[in-house]
Short mmCIF file of C-alpha atoms in Angstrom, two decimals:
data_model
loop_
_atom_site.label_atom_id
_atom_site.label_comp_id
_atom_site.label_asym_id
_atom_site.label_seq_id
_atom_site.Cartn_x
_atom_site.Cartn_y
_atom_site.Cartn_z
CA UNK A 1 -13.79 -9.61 7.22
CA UNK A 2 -11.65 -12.44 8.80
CA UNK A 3 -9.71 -12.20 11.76
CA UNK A 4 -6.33 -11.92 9.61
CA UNK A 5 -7.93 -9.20 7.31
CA UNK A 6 -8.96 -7.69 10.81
CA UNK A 7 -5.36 -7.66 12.45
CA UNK A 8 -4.52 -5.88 9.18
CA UNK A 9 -6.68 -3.36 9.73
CA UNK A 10 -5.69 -2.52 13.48
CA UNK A 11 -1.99 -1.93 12.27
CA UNK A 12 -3.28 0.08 9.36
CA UNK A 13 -5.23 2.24 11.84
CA UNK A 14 -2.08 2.91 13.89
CA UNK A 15 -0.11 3.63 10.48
CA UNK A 16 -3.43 6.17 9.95
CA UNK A 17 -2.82 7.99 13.05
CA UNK A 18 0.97 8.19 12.86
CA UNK A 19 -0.10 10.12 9.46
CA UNK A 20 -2.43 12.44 11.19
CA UNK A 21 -0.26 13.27 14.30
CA UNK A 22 -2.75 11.60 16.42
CA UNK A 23 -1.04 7.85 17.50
CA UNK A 24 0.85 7.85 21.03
CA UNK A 25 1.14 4.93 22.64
CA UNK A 26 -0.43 1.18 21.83
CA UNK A 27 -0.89 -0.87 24.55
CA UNK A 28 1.06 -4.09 23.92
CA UNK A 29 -0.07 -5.69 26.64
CA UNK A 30 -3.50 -6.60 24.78
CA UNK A 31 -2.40 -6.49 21.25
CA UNK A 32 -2.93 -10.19 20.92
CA UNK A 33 -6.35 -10.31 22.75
CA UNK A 34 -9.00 -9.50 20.40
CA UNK A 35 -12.48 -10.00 22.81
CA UNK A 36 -13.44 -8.02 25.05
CA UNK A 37 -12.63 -9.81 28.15
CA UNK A 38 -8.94 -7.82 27.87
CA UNK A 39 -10.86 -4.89 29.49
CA UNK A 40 -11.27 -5.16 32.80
CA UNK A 41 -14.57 -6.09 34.64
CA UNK A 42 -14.35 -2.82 36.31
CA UNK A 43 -14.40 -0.58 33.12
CA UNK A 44 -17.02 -2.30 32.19
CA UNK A 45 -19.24 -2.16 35.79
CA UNK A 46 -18.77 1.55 35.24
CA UNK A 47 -19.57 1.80 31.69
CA UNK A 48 -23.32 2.03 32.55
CA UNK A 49 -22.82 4.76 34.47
CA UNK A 50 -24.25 8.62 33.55
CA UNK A 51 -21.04 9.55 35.10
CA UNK A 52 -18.78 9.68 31.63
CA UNK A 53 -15.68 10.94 33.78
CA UNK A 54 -15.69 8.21 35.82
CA UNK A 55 -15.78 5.82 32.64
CA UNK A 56 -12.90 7.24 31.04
CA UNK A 57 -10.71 7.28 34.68
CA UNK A 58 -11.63 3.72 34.75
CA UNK A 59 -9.65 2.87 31.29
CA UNK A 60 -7.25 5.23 32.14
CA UNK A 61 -6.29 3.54 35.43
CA UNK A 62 -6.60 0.03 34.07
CA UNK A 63 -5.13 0.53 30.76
CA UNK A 64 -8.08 -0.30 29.39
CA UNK A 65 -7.65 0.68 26.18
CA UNK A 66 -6.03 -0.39 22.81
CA UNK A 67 -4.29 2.95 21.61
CA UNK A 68 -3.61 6.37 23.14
CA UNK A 69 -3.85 9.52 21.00
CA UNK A 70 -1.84 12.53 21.53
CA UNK A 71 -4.39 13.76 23.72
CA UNK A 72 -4.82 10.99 25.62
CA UNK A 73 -8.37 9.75 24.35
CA UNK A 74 -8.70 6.63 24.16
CA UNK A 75 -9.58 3.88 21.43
CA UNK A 76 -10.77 0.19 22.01
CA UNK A 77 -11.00 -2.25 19.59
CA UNK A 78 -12.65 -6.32 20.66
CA UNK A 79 -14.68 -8.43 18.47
CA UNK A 80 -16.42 -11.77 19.30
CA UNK A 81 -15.63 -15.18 17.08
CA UNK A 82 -18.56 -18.06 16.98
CA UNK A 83 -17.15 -21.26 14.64
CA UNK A 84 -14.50 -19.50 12.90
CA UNK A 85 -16.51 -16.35 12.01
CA UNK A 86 -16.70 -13.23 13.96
CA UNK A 87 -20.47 -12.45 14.60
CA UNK A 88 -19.61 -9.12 16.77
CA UNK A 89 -17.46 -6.06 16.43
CA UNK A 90 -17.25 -3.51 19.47
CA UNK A 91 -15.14 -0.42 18.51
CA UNK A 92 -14.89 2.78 20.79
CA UNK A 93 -13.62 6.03 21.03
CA UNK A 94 -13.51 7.95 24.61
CA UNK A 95 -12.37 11.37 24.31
CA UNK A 96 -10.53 13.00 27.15
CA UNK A 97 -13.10 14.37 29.23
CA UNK A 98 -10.03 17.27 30.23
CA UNK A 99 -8.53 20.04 27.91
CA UNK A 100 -4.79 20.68 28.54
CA UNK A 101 -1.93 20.71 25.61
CA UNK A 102 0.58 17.64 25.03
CA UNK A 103 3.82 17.85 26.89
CA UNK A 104 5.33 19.06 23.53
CA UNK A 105 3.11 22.22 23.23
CA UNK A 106 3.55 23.02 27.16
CA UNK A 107 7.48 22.81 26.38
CA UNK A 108 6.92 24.93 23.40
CA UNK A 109 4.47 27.61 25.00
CA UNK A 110 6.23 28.31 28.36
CA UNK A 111 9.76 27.61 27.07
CA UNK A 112 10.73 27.92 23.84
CA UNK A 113 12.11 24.53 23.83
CA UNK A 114 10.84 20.81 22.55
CA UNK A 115 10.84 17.41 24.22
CA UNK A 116 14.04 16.41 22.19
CA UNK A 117 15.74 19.18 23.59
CA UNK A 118 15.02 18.87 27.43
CA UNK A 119 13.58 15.26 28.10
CA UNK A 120 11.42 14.70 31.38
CA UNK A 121 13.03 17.88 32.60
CA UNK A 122 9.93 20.03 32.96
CA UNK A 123 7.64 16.83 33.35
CA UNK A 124 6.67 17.26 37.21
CA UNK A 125 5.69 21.08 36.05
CA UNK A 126 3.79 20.01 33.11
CA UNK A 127 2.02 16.98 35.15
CA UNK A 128 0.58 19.95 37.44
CA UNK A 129 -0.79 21.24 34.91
CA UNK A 130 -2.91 18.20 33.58
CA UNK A 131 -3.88 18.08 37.16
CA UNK A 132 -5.58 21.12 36.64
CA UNK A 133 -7.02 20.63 33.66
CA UNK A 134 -10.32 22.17 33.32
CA UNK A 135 -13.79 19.92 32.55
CA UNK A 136 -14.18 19.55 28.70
CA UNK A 137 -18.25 19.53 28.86
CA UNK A 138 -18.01 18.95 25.20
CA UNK A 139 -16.32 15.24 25.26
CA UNK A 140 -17.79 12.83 23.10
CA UNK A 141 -17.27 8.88 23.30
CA UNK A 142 -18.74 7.20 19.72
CA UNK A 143 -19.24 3.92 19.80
CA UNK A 144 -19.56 1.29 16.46
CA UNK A 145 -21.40 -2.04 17.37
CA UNK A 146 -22.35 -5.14 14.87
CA UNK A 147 -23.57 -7.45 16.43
CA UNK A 148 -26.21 -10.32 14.99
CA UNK A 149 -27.49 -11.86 18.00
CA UNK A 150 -29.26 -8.15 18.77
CA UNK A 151 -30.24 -7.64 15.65
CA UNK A 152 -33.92 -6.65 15.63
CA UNK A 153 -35.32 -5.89 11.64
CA UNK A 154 -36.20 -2.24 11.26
CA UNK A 155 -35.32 -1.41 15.38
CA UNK A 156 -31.97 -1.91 16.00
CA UNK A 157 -29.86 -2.22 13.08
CA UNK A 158 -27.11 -4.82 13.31
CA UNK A 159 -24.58 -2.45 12.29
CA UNK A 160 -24.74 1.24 13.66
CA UNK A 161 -22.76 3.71 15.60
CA UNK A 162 -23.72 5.63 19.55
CA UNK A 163 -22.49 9.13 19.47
CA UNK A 164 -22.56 10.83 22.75
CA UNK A 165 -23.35 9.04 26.15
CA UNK A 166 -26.26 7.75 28.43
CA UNK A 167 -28.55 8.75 25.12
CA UNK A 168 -30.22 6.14 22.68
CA UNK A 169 -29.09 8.03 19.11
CA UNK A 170 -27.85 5.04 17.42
CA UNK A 171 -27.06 5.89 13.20
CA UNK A 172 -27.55 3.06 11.72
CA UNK A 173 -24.59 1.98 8.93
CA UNK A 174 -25.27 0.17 5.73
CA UNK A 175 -21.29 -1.55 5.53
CA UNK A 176 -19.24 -3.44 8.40
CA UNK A 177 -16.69 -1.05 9.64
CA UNK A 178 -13.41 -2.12 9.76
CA UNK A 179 -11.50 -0.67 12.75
CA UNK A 180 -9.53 1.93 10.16
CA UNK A 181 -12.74 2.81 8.58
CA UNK A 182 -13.83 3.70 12.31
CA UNK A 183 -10.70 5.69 13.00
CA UNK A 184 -10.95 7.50 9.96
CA UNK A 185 -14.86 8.14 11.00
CA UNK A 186 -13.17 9.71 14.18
CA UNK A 187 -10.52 11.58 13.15
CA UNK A 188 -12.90 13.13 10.43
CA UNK A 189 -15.73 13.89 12.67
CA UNK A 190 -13.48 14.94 16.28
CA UNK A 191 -10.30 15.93 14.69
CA UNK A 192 -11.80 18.05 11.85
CA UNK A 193 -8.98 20.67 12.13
CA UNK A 194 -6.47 18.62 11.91
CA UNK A 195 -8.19 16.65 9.06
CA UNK A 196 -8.69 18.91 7.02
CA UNK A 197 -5.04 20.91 7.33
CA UNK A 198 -3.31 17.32 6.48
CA UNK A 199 -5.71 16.22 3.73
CA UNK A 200 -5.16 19.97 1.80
CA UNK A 201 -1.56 19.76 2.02
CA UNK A 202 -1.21 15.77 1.19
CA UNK A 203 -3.78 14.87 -1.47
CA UNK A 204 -3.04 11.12 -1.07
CA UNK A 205 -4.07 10.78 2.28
CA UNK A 206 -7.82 11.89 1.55
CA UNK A 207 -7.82 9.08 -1.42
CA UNK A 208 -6.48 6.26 0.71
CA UNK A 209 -9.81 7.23 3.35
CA UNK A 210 -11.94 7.11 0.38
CA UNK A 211 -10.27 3.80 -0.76
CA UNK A 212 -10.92 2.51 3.12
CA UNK A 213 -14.69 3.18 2.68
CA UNK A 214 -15.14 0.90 -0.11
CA UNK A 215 -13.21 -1.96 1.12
CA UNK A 216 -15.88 -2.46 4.33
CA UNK A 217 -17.63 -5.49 3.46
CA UNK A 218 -21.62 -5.78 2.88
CA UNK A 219 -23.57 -7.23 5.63
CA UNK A 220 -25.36 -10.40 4.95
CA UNK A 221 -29.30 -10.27 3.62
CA UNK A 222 -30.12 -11.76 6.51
CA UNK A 223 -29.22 -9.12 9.30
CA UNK A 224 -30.36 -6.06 6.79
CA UNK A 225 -33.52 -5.79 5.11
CA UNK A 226 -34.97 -3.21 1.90
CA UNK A 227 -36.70 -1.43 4.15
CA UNK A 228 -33.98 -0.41 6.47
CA UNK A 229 -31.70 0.29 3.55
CA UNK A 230 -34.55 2.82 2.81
CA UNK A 231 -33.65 4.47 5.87
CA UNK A 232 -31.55 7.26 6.39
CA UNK A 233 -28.04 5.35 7.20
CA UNK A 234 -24.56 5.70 6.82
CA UNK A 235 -22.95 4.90 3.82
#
């Protein structure tokens, strides 16, 4: 995947989420910066932390981030380019570590009415409320790496996803995900309920995943050997 094929694929992940009810906000002010150095140095002094709700203020605060979800959860996308070809992907989901509804459910639940209708009227009420949000002990971050200078035959696979935090479970993947291959992994895997309620009604949306899958591209003999593809691994 080239950098062009790769800007491709971040728009198409945006166009996926819009699909799924999922996309919020992007955050234009790093659409153009594709390493990670358009995170802040602070997100990523915390990132090593076992305290996940720290991590995911940090972004928050910073806008360190690439898209917002309806939910607030976060998703980062940053890749690393050595003579024209990109050598490293980093892609990352944080899921809000708090449980509360979207300002368009509030509105709906207490009165009746939808943000159309009203506007900001009820947002100092509703902002209360997401101040008071209860501790979701469930949240899950899931990272994807690929990166070849770590790559260690049979140990650490050069492509493979973290689920979870401060644990080593690392899956390893036989394909380079693109960064709409990765959303769809997420929105399959967090947003099940919501997958699998748009897929029944709209039939076309489950074949353009499955047409996603197949267009991530091989990884090179040299960062995956027959033994590892022997493995148990994503495919």
């Amino acid at each position: 995947m080239n950098l062009a094929k790769y800007k491709i694929s971040l728009l198409k992940s945006i166009d996926i989420l819009r699909k799924f009810d999922l996309f919020k906000e992007r955050n234009t002010s790093v659409e153009n910066i594709y390493d990670s150095r358009k995170f802040s140095s602070d997100f990523f002094s915390v990132s090593n932390s076992n305290k996940y709700l720290e991590i995911y203020n940090m972004a928050i605060k910073n806008n360190d981030y690439d898209i917002l979800l309806i939910d607030d959860s976060i998703l980062q996308f940053s890749l690393e380019i050595r003579d024209e070809t990109i050598v490293q992907y980093r892609f990352a989901y944080y899921q809000n570590p708090r449980t509360y509804p979207t300002y368009n459910e509030f509105l709906q639940n207490e009165f009746n009415v939808s943000e159309k209708e009203c506007g900001s009227t009820f947002l100092e009420e509703y902002e209360q409320i997401v101040c008071e949000a209860s501790l979701n002990d469930c949240a899950l971050p899931i990272r994807y790496d690929y990166d070849e200078k770590l790559y260690d035959p049979n140990f650490h696979y050069v492509s493979h996803i973290h689920i979870g935090h401060n644990n080593e479970l690392r899956i390893g993947a036989d394909r380079i995900l693109s960064p709409d291959a990765f959303v769809i992994f997420v929105i399959r895997n967090i947003y099940f309920s919501i997958w699998k309620n748009k897929c029944q009604n709209d039939g076309t949306l489950l074949e353009m995943c499955f047409k996603i899958k197949n267009t991530c591209s091989e990884i090179n003999e040299d960062f995956i050997k027959e033994k590892e593809l022997n493995t148990i691994l994503l495919r």
